[in-house]
Tab-separated table of C-alpha atoms in Angstrom:
chain	number	residue	atom	x	y	z
A	1	UNK	CA	1.934	-24.893	-10.914
A	2	UNK	CA	5.316	-23.349	-12.053
A	3	UNK	CA	4.593	-20.752	-14.574
A	4	UNK	CA	7.433	-19.762	-16.835
A	5	UNK	CA	7.129	-16.702	-19.089
A	6	UNK	CA	9.766	-17.071	-21.803
A	7	UNK	CA	11.255	-14.442	-24.041
A	8	UNK	CA	13.009	-16.536	-26.751
A	9	UNK	CA	13.668	-13.501	-28.898
A	10	UNK	CA	14.114	-11.057	-26.046
A	11	UNK	CA	12.741	-7.584	-27.164
A	12	UNK	CA	13.229	-8.312	-30.916
A	13	UNK	CA	9.992	-7.816	-32.961
A	14	UNK	CA	8.831	-7.534	-36.519
A	15	UNK	CA	6.496	-4.702	-35.473
A	16	UNK	CA	7.349	-1.276	-34.014
A	17	UNK	CA	4.396	-0.678	-31.703
A	18	UNK	CA	4.473	2.857	-30.305
A	19	UNK	CA	3.527	1.816	-26.860
A	20	UNK	CA	5.666	-1.363	-26.483
A	21	UNK	CA	6.925	-1.504	-22.893
A	22	UNK	CA	9.501	-4.301	-23.592
A	23	UNK	CA	11.316	-2.739	-26.559
A	24	UNK	CA	13.625	-0.701	-24.272
A	25	UNK	CA	14.808	-3.938	-22.732
A	26	UNK	CA	17.001	-4.403	-25.788
A	27	UNK	CA	19.496	-2.336	-23.882
A	28	UNK	CA	19.963	-5.367	-21.522
A	29	UNK	CA	21.690	-7.292	-24.325
A	30	UNK	CA	23.438	-4.740	-26.626
A	31	UNK	CA	25.700	-7.399	-28.046
A	32	UNK	CA	23.135	-8.490	-30.566
A	33	UNK	CA	20.238	-6.756	-32.343
A	34	UNK	CA	18.451	-10.044	-33.044
A	35	UNK	CA	18.737	-12.228	-29.936
A	36	UNK	CA	17.573	-15.856	-30.213
A	37	UNK	CA	17.308	-18.575	-27.653
A	38	UNK	CA	19.902	-21.356	-28.225
A	39	UNK	CA	19.159	-25.044	-28.091
A	40	UNK	CA	21.329	-25.315	-24.979
A	41	UNK	CA	19.217	-22.770	-23.140
A	42	UNK	CA	16.010	-24.327	-24.342
A	43	UNK	CA	17.131	-27.764	-23.100
A	44	UNK	CA	18.197	-26.457	-19.705
A	45	UNK	CA	14.985	-24.544	-19.243
A	46	UNK	CA	12.848	-27.492	-20.284
A	47	UNK	CA	14.783	-30.043	-18.208
A	48	UNK	CA	14.925	-27.956	-15.009
A	49	UNK	CA	11.360	-26.701	-15.201
A	50	UNK	CA	9.971	-30.216	-15.708
A	51	UNK	CA	12.278	-31.592	-13.053
A	52	UNK	CA	10.078	-29.956	-10.457
A	53	UNK	CA	7.599	-32.791	-11.397
A	54	UNK	CA	4.641	-30.492	-11.177
A	55	UNK	CA	2.065	-29.238	-13.730
A	56	UNK	CA	4.072	-26.624	-15.734
A	57	UNK	CA	2.978	-23.737	-17.876
A	58	UNK	CA	5.315	-22.513	-20.588
A	59	UNK	CA	4.196	-19.076	-21.744
A	60	UNK	CA	6.026	-17.904	-24.974
A	61	UNK	CA	6.127	-14.138	-25.303
A	62	UNK	CA	8.356	-11.326	-26.570
A	63	UNK	CA	9.260	-9.229	-28.293
A	64	UNK	CA	7.628	-11.425	-30.933
A	65	UNK	CA	8.104	-15.112	-30.133
A	66	UNK	CA	7.080	-16.347	-33.703
A	67	UNK	CA	10.367	-14.843	-34.868
A	68	UNK	CA	12.001	-18.026	-33.634
A	69	UNK	CA	10.304	-19.912	-36.496
A	70	UNK	CA	8.077	-22.930	-36.386
A	71	UNK	CA	10.909	-25.438	-36.231
A	72	UNK	CA	11.880	-23.986	-32.822
A	73	UNK	CA	8.474	-24.760	-31.465
A	74	UNK	CA	8.585	-28.290	-32.927
A	75	UNK	CA	11.777	-28.629	-30.901
A	76	UNK	CA	9.990	-27.239	-27.819
A	77	UNK	CA	7.349	-29.911	-28.044
A	78	UNK	CA	9.917	-32.669	-28.828
A	79	UNK	CA	11.944	-31.783	-25.725
A	80	UNK	CA	8.855	-31.572	-23.485
A	81	UNK	CA	7.753	-35.094	-24.674
A	82	UNK	CA	11.185	-36.478	-24.049
A	83	UNK	CA	11.760	-34.895	-20.630
A	84	UNK	CA	8.441	-34.915	-18.963
A	85	UNK	CA	7.833	-37.568	-16.335
A	86	UNK	CA	4.933	-39.871	-17.069
A	87	UNK	CA	1.595	-38.138	-16.484
A	88	UNK	CA	3.017	-34.610	-16.053
A	89	UNK	CA	0.674	-31.835	-17.248
A	90	UNK	CA	2.221	-29.335	-19.595
A	91	UNK	CA	0.500	-26.282	-20.855
A	92	UNK	CA	1.945	-24.098	-23.687
A	93	UNK	CA	0.664	-20.640	-24.660
A	94	UNK	CA	1.897	-18.130	-27.255
A	95	UNK	CA	1.287	-14.472	-27.022
A	96	UNK	CA	1.729	-12.920	-30.489
A	97	UNK	CA	1.149	-9.966	-32.753
A	98	UNK	CA	-0.033	-12.741	-35.176
A	99	UNK	CA	1.206	-11.095	-38.357
A	100	UNK	CA	3.114	-14.268	-39.501
A	101	UNK	CA	0.439	-16.749	-38.392
A	102	UNK	CA	-0.739	-18.749	-41.368
A	103	UNK	CA	-2.468	-22.102	-41.930
A	104	UNK	CA	0.799	-24.001	-41.208
A	105	UNK	CA	1.378	-22.194	-37.902
A	106	UNK	CA	-2.304	-22.506	-36.884
A	107	UNK	CA	-2.305	-26.239	-37.646
A	108	UNK	CA	0.741	-26.880	-35.458
A	109	UNK	CA	-0.573	-24.741	-32.616
A	110	UNK	CA	-3.917	-26.661	-32.758
A	111	UNK	CA	-2.213	-30.062	-32.979
A	112	UNK	CA	-0.211	-29.446	-29.873
A	113	UNK	CA	-2.909	-27.470	-27.889
A	114	UNK	CA	-1.125	-24.178	-27.597
A	115	UNK	CA	-3.427	-21.473	-26.257
A	116	UNK	CA	-2.801	-18.454	-28.558
A	117	UNK	CA	-3.128	-14.839	-27.423
A	118	UNK	CA	-3.648	-12.468	-30.336
A	119	UNK	CA	-2.992	-8.734	-29.872
A	120	UNK	CA	-5.828	-6.827	-31.421
A	121	UNK	CA	-6.791	-3.308	-30.147
A	122	UNK	CA	-10.136	-2.968	-31.931
A	123	UNK	CA	-11.311	-1.705	-35.334
A	124	UNK	CA	-8.835	-1.021	-38.030
A	125	UNK	CA	-8.325	2.684	-37.403
A	126	UNK	CA	-7.842	2.016	-33.668
A	127	UNK	CA	-5.568	-0.978	-34.089
A	128	UNK	CA	-3.389	0.755	-36.699
A	129	UNK	CA	-2.940	3.819	-34.564
A	130	UNK	CA	-0.107	2.139	-32.570
A	131	UNK	CA	0.378	-1.394	-33.735
A	132	UNK	CA	2.501	-0.572	-36.797
A	133	UNK	CA	5.386	-1.998	-38.802
A	134	UNK	CA	8.787	-0.158	-38.785
A	135	UNK	CA	7.750	1.635	-41.973
A	136	UNK	CA	4.611	3.096	-40.203
A	137	UNK	CA	2.030	0.903	-41.933
A	138	UNK	CA	-0.628	-0.774	-39.887
A	139	UNK	CA	-0.910	-4.449	-39.064
A	140	UNK	CA	-4.718	-4.856	-38.851
A	141	UNK	CA	-5.192	-6.731	-42.115
A	142	UNK	CA	-2.526	-9.350	-41.247
A	143	UNK	CA	-3.879	-9.847	-37.783
A	144	UNK	CA	-7.486	-10.500	-39.125
A	145	UNK	CA	-6.114	-12.918	-41.724
A	146	UNK	CA	-4.310	-14.775	-38.857
A	147	UNK	CA	-7.502	-15.055	-36.871
A	148	UNK	CA	-9.182	-16.573	-39.915
A	149	UNK	CA	-6.404	-19.144	-40.091
A	150	UNK	CA	-6.658	-19.971	-36.409
A	151	UNK	CA	-10.391	-20.441	-36.755
A	152	UNK	CA	-10.069	-22.671	-39.758
A	153	UNK	CA	-7.703	-24.965	-37.923
A	154	UNK	CA	-9.829	-24.742	-34.738
A	155	UNK	CA	-6.873	-23.356	-32.771
A	156	UNK	CA	-7.849	-22.166	-29.292
A	157	UNK	CA	-7.144	-18.462	-29.047
A	158	UNK	CA	-8.169	-15.219	-27.198
A	159	UNK	CA	-7.681	-11.607	-27.788
A	160	UNK	CA	-5.464	-9.141	-25.771
A	161	UNK	CA	-6.666	-5.587	-26.094
A	162	UNK	CA	-4.260	-2.820	-25.032
A	163	UNK	CA	-6.339	0.128	-23.761
A	164	UNK	CA	-4.835	3.304	-25.011
A	165	UNK	CA	-5.824	6.885	-25.825
A	166	UNK	CA	-7.233	5.537	-29.082
A	167	UNK	CA	-9.848	3.231	-27.715
A	168	UNK	CA	-10.398	3.746	-23.912
A	169	UNK	CA	-13.112	6.401	-24.416
A	170	UNK	CA	-15.188	4.163	-26.671
A	171	UNK	CA	-16.162	1.039	-24.683
A	172	UNK	CA	-19.415	0.506	-26.572
A	173	UNK	CA	-17.745	0.700	-29.960
A	174	UNK	CA	-14.898	-1.618	-28.796
A	175	UNK	CA	-17.507	-4.116	-27.506
A	176	UNK	CA	-19.565	-3.929	-30.674
A	177	UNK	CA	-16.505	-4.586	-32.777
A	178	UNK	CA	-15.479	-7.770	-30.990
A	179	UNK	CA	-18.996	-9.066	-30.675
A	180	UNK	CA	-19.666	-8.417	-34.391
A	181	UNK	CA	-16.519	-10.458	-35.163
A	182	UNK	CA	-17.562	-13.152	-32.732
A	183	UNK	CA	-14.382	-12.620	-30.741
A	184	UNK	CA	-15.571	-13.432	-27.206
A	185	UNK	CA	-12.523	-14.210	-25.175
A	186	UNK	CA	-11.020	-10.905	-24.225
A	187	UNK	CA	-8.449	-9.443	-21.967
A	188	UNK	CA	-8.142	-5.675	-21.573
A	189	UNK	CA	-4.773	-4.353	-20.456
A	190	UNK	CA	-4.306	-0.722	-19.454
A	191	UNK	CA	-1.487	1.099	-21.110
A	192	UNK	CA	0.507	3.564	-19.024
A	193	UNK	CA	4.228	4.219	-19.794
A	194	UNK	CA	6.349	7.203	-18.844
A	195	UNK	CA	8.486	9.554	-20.874
A	196	UNK	CA	12.184	10.227	-20.073
A	197	UNK	CA	10.837	13.305	-18.198
A	198	UNK	CA	8.708	11.022	-15.990
A	199	UNK	CA	5.413	12.091	-17.473
A	200	UNK	CA	2.706	9.841	-18.893
A	201	UNK	CA	3.464	9.034	-22.569
A	202	UNK	CA	0.888	10.414	-25.111
A	203	UNK	CA	-0.794	7.020	-25.683
A	204	UNK	CA	-1.302	6.434	-21.918
A	205	UNK	CA	-4.733	6.355	-20.234
A	206	UNK	CA	-5.858	7.921	-16.971
A	207	UNK	CA	-7.370	6.058	-14.009
A	208	UNK	CA	-10.651	7.908	-14.594
A	209	UNK	CA	-10.761	6.775	-18.232
A	210	UNK	CA	-9.958	3.189	-17.216
A	211	UNK	CA	-12.637	3.076	-14.594
A	212	UNK	CA	-15.327	4.321	-16.854
A	213	UNK	CA	-14.308	1.851	-19.540
A	214	UNK	CA	-14.398	-1.060	-17.083
A	215	UNK	CA	-17.856	-0.064	-15.741
A	216	UNK	CA	-19.403	0.230	-19.216
A	217	UNK	CA	-17.720	-2.964	-20.405
A	218	UNK	CA	-18.990	-4.668	-17.216
A	219	UNK	CA	-22.617	-3.908	-18.378
A	220	UNK	CA	-21.805	-5.512	-21.663
A	221	UNK	CA	-20.391	-8.592	-19.933
A	222	UNK	CA	-23.475	-9.048	-17.722
A	223	UNK	CA	-25.737	-8.710	-20.771
A	224	UNK	CA	-23.711	-11.361	-22.587
A	225	UNK	CA	-23.193	-13.552	-19.411
A	226	UNK	CA	-22.072	-17.012	-20.386
A	227	UNK	CA	-21.135	-16.165	-23.990
A	228	UNK	CA	-18.586	-13.413	-23.347
A	229	UNK	CA	-15.375	-13.915	-21.356
A	230	UNK	CA	-13.597	-10.858	-20.051
A	231	UNK	CA	-10.744	-11.871	-17.935
A	232	UNK	CA	-10.932	-9.202	-15.177
A	233	UNK	CA	-14.658	-9.729	-14.631
A	234	UNK	CA	-14.465	-13.562	-14.759
A	235	UNK	CA	-11.619	-13.501	-12.294
A	236	UNK	CA	-13.540	-11.168	-10.025
A	237	UNK	CA	-16.466	-13.651	-10.236
A	238	UNK	CA	-14.122	-16.382	-9.139
A	239	UNK	CA	-13.072	-14.291	-6.207
A	240	UNK	CA	-16.636	-13.719	-5.090
A	241	UNK	CA	-17.563	-17.435	-5.549
A	242	UNK	CA	-14.439	-19.016	-4.107
A	243	UNK	CA	-12.892	-16.287	-2.018
A	244	UNK	CA	-9.624	-16.537	-3.875
A	245	UNK	CA	-8.218	-14.701	-6.890
A	246	UNK	CA	-6.396	-16.110	-9.915
A	247	UNK	CA	-5.155	-12.602	-10.810
A	248	UNK	CA	-1.530	-11.940	-10.018
A	249	UNK	CA	-2.144	-8.208	-9.709
A	250	UNK	CA	-4.684	-8.734	-6.922
A	251	UNK	CA	-2.688	-11.309	-4.950
A	252	UNK	CA	-0.833	-10.487	-1.762
A	253	UNK	CA	2.650	-11.255	-3.167
A	254	UNK	CA	4.448	-11.452	-6.531
A	255	UNK	CA	5.653	-14.980	-7.052
A	256	UNK	CA	3.140	-16.434	-9.470
A	257	UNK	CA	5.780	-16.887	-12.187
A	258	UNK	CA	9.230	-16.068	-13.369
A	259	UNK	CA	10.679	-14.766	-16.614
A	260	UNK	CA	13.406	-16.569	-18.664
A	261	UNK	CA	15.248	-14.382	-21.206
A	262	UNK	CA	16.696	-15.707	-24.425
A	263	UNK	CA	20.104	-16.398	-22.819
A	264	UNK	CA	18.786	-18.080	-19.698
A	265	UNK	CA	18.691	-15.045	-17.400
A	266	UNK	CA	15.889	-15.289	-14.904
A	267	UNK	CA	13.852	-12.257	-13.629
A	268	UNK	CA	10.788	-12.328	-11.285
A	269	UNK	CA	8.515	-10.375	-13.642
A	270	UNK	CA	8.518	-9.016	-17.159
A	271	UNK	CA	7.632	-5.579	-15.870
A	272	UNK	CA	10.828	-5.704	-13.859
A	273	UNK	CA	13.430	-7.204	-16.228
A	274	UNK	CA	16.044	-4.846	-14.821
A	275	UNK	CA	19.727	-5.526	-13.725
A	276	UNK	CA	18.741	-5.170	-10.007
A	277	UNK	CA	16.226	-7.936	-10.262
A	278	UNK	CA	18.294	-10.415	-12.324
A	279	UNK	CA	17.961	-13.576	-10.198
A	280	UNK	CA	20.557	-15.732	-12.010
A	281	UNK	CA	21.106	-17.737	-15.202
A	282	UNK	CA	19.817	-21.360	-15.667
A	283	UNK	CA	23.011	-22.390	-17.533
A	284	UNK	CA	25.149	-21.487	-14.456
A	285	UNK	CA	22.799	-22.109	-11.499
A	286	UNK	CA	20.058	-24.639	-10.743
A	287	UNK	CA	16.633	-23.095	-11.543
A	288	UNK	CA	15.220	-24.364	-8.197
A	289	UNK	CA	17.980	-22.474	-6.441
A	290	UNK	CA	17.368	-19.330	-8.459
A	291	UNK	CA	13.590	-19.061	-7.855
A	292	UNK	CA	13.972	-19.679	-4.140
A	293	UNK	CA	16.686	-17.069	-3.778
A	294	UNK	CA	16.572	-14.208	-1.176
A	295	UNK	CA	16.387	-11.720	-3.979
A	296	UNK	CA	13.187	-13.285	-5.393
A	297	UNK	CA	11.655	-13.326	-1.901
A	298	UNK	CA	12.612	-9.677	-1.522
A	299	UNK	CA	10.897	-8.851	-4.846
A	300	UNK	CA	7.813	-10.850	-3.805
A	301	UNK	CA	7.606	-9.108	-0.408
A	302	UNK	CA	7.433	-5.610	-2.047
A	303	UNK	CA	3.855	-6.352	-3.036
A	304	UNK	CA	2.812	-6.332	0.673
A	305	UNK	CA	4.421	-2.942	1.385
A	306	UNK	CA	0.969	-1.337	1.423
A	307	UNK	CA	0.082	2.302	2.077
A	308	UNK	CA	-1.968	2.960	5.165
A	309	UNK	CA	-4.847	4.174	3.065
A	310	UNK	CA	-4.796	0.818	1.235
A	311	UNK	CA	-4.962	-1.112	4.449
A	312	UNK	CA	-7.874	0.928	5.522
A	313	UNK	CA	-9.725	0.726	2.240
A	314	UNK	CA	-12.995	-1.261	2.006
A	315	UNK	CA	-11.804	-2.842	-1.145
A	316	UNK	CA	-8.455	-4.039	0.207
A	317	UNK	CA	-9.415	-7.697	0.191
A	318	UNK	CA	-10.192	-7.508	-3.538
A	319	UNK	CA	-7.231	-5.330	-4.663
A	320	UNK	CA	-4.317	-5.893	-2.247
A	321	UNK	CA	-2.695	-2.724	-3.755
A	322	UNK	CA	-2.675	-3.890	-7.313
A	323	UNK	CA	0.383	-4.553	-9.451
A	324	UNK	CA	3.637	-2.954	-8.154
A	325	UNK	CA	4.342	-1.611	-11.691
A	326	UNK	CA	1.545	0.891	-11.333
A	327	UNK	CA	2.541	1.750	-7.743
A	328	UNK	CA	6.058	2.624	-8.800
A	329	UNK	CA	5.332	4.434	-12.152
A	330	UNK	CA	6.277	7.886	-10.890
A	331	UNK	CA	8.016	6.917	-7.647
A	332	UNK	CA	10.216	3.957	-6.735
A	333	UNK	CA	8.419	3.517	-3.363
A	334	UNK	CA	6.074	0.531	-3.719
A	335	UNK	CA	4.161	1.521	-0.465
A	336	UNK	CA	1.874	3.822	-2.433
A	337	UNK	CA	-1.553	3.354	-3.848
A	338	UNK	CA	-1.667	2.152	-7.467
A	339	UNK	CA	-2.088	4.682	-10.278
A	340	UNK	CA	-5.271	2.865	-11.066
A	341	UNK	CA	-6.770	3.014	-7.508
A	342	UNK	CA	-9.728	5.232	-8.719
A	343	UNK	CA	-10.481	2.882	-11.546
A	344	UNK	CA	-10.441	-0.282	-9.279
A	345	UNK	CA	-12.572	1.453	-6.635
A	346	UNK	CA	-15.113	2.484	-9.285
A	347	UNK	CA	-15.343	-1.045	-10.797
A	348	UNK	CA	-15.597	-2.744	-7.459
A	349	UNK	CA	-18.420	-0.499	-6.296
A	350	UNK	CA	-20.276	-0.646	-9.570
A	351	UNK	CA	-20.044	-4.443	-9.924
A	352	UNK	CA	-20.383	-5.729	-6.352
A	353	UNK	CA	-24.147	-6.292	-6.134
A	354	UNK	CA	-24.337	-8.043	-9.461
A	355	UNK	CA	-21.251	-10.171	-8.921
A	356	UNK	CA	-22.552	-11.318	-5.614
A	357	UNK	CA	-25.857	-12.289	-7.198
A	358	UNK	CA	-24.183	-14.119	-10.036
A	359	UNK	CA	-21.738	-15.960	-7.718
A	360	UNK	CA	-24.596	-17.038	-5.492
A	361	UNK	CA	-26.631	-18.587	-8.430
A	362	UNK	CA	-23.631	-20.367	-9.937
A	363	UNK	CA	-21.949	-21.500	-6.715
A	364	UNK	CA	-24.882	-22.092	-4.347
A	365	UNK	CA	-27.680	-22.960	-6.784
A	366	UNK	CA	-25.489	-24.668	-9.427
A	367	UNK	CA	-26.874	-22.746	-12.316
A	368	UNK	CA	-24.799	-22.432	-15.480
A	369	UNK	CA	-23.902	-18.807	-16.313
A	370	UNK	CA	-26.337	-18.854	-19.289
A	371	UNK	CA	-29.203	-19.416	-16.896
A	372	UNK	CA	-28.303	-16.722	-14.315
A	373	UNK	CA	-30.789	-13.953	-13.963
A	374	UNK	CA	-29.373	-10.666	-12.759
A	375	UNK	CA	-31.849	-8.431	-11.041
A	376	UNK	CA	-29.457	-6.401	-8.901
A	377	UNK	CA	-28.587	-2.862	-10.115
A	378	UNK	CA	-25.404	-0.793	-9.739
A	379	UNK	CA	-25.475	1.654	-6.811
A	380	UNK	CA	-27.191	4.993	-7.393
A	381	UNK	CA	-25.588	8.367	-6.751
A	382	UNK	CA	-27.112	8.896	-3.272
A	383	UNK	CA	-26.884	5.244	-2.092
A	384	UNK	CA	-24.410	4.314	0.691
A	385	UNK	CA	-21.143	3.490	-1.046
A	386	UNK	CA	-20.589	-0.308	-1.242
A	387	UNK	CA	-17.111	0.022	0.043
A	388	UNK	CA	-18.541	0.585	3.508
A	389	UNK	CA	-17.065	4.042	4.066
A	390	UNK	CA	-20.381	5.470	5.226
A	391	UNK	CA	-20.321	8.147	2.625
A	392	UNK	CA	-22.632	8.432	-0.358
A	393	UNK	CA	-21.645	6.635	-3.439
A	394	UNK	CA	-21.291	9.844	-5.434
A	395	UNK	CA	-18.822	11.214	-2.751
A	396	UNK	CA	-16.770	8.020	-2.583
A	397	UNK	CA	-16.087	5.373	-5.173
A	398	UNK	CA	-18.235	6.815	-7.930
A	399	UNK	CA	-16.120	8.288	-10.706
């Protein structure tokens, strides 16, 4: 399925989140402070993406994509309906800070089956630490009002939580907040960005913090099995059950999707929207030619430039080195272990016995998740490490 991640407003946003990784990309297009996708670019993107005659996913992101206004998305749907071959499956999603989402927005998104991702980092004091307006005020109240509007219109939505210095040390409190608000479709994204001096920014988390958060949150997920979706854990369960991964960061190459900027420029990934990885422009070259270009293949191949210690790791078949962004944070060489290696090793070891048991009951016995009974325990300090190293757990993958 072609997956297109679209930046219709480029890096422009109505918030000024301290940790935003995409805001610096405004330097790619200095000619305007408020870039907007034109109808010409929208038509070309829609026509060429649908011309592949495959199920197609359009993921509208930013910056803040709602700055385009609701009429833009009415036009999106109109063009898709006009240009799609009979029977072609189209999926639209919208990742948003949600501060402008009201009843009208929610009704439209529900009517046309947009999957909405709402950015919410936790309780008010946590969310408002970094997710702020340009004047420094917090956005929590507006986001919670938007969630109410989405619920009233029965719009399908999930929650994207950025793990920062403000929340990563409090997994139980974070879990309780979301469960108390009946927000049960969650994605936790680790936040690490660098300063101009090449050091982790003050809001960044460490691999040890991330690993501990994941392990404690995994216990919550098991306790709520079947009624709580946590993207990383559910994708790991798919891996154990089907021996394939839906997660791009754990695949062997980077070619799951491509990015279309507001002016039609195409990049292989939004973490790498840089001049060196600009693949072309859909108003000047055919999209099919752009995404099959040697430069895109070169980018995809970087994922398989693994360090020797990765190849020899007992978790290699689960991890495959992780996302190249976190392998090149402090060094441009992708053939290095990911910054989050200790976190992944900790989670894989901590979760393995229970994921295998859950996968067996669901896949082999046909039980729905709500009826799965988990009797397996995480490894104990002096047990052999599940990675197969031959060392004790406490001397290997245990944090």
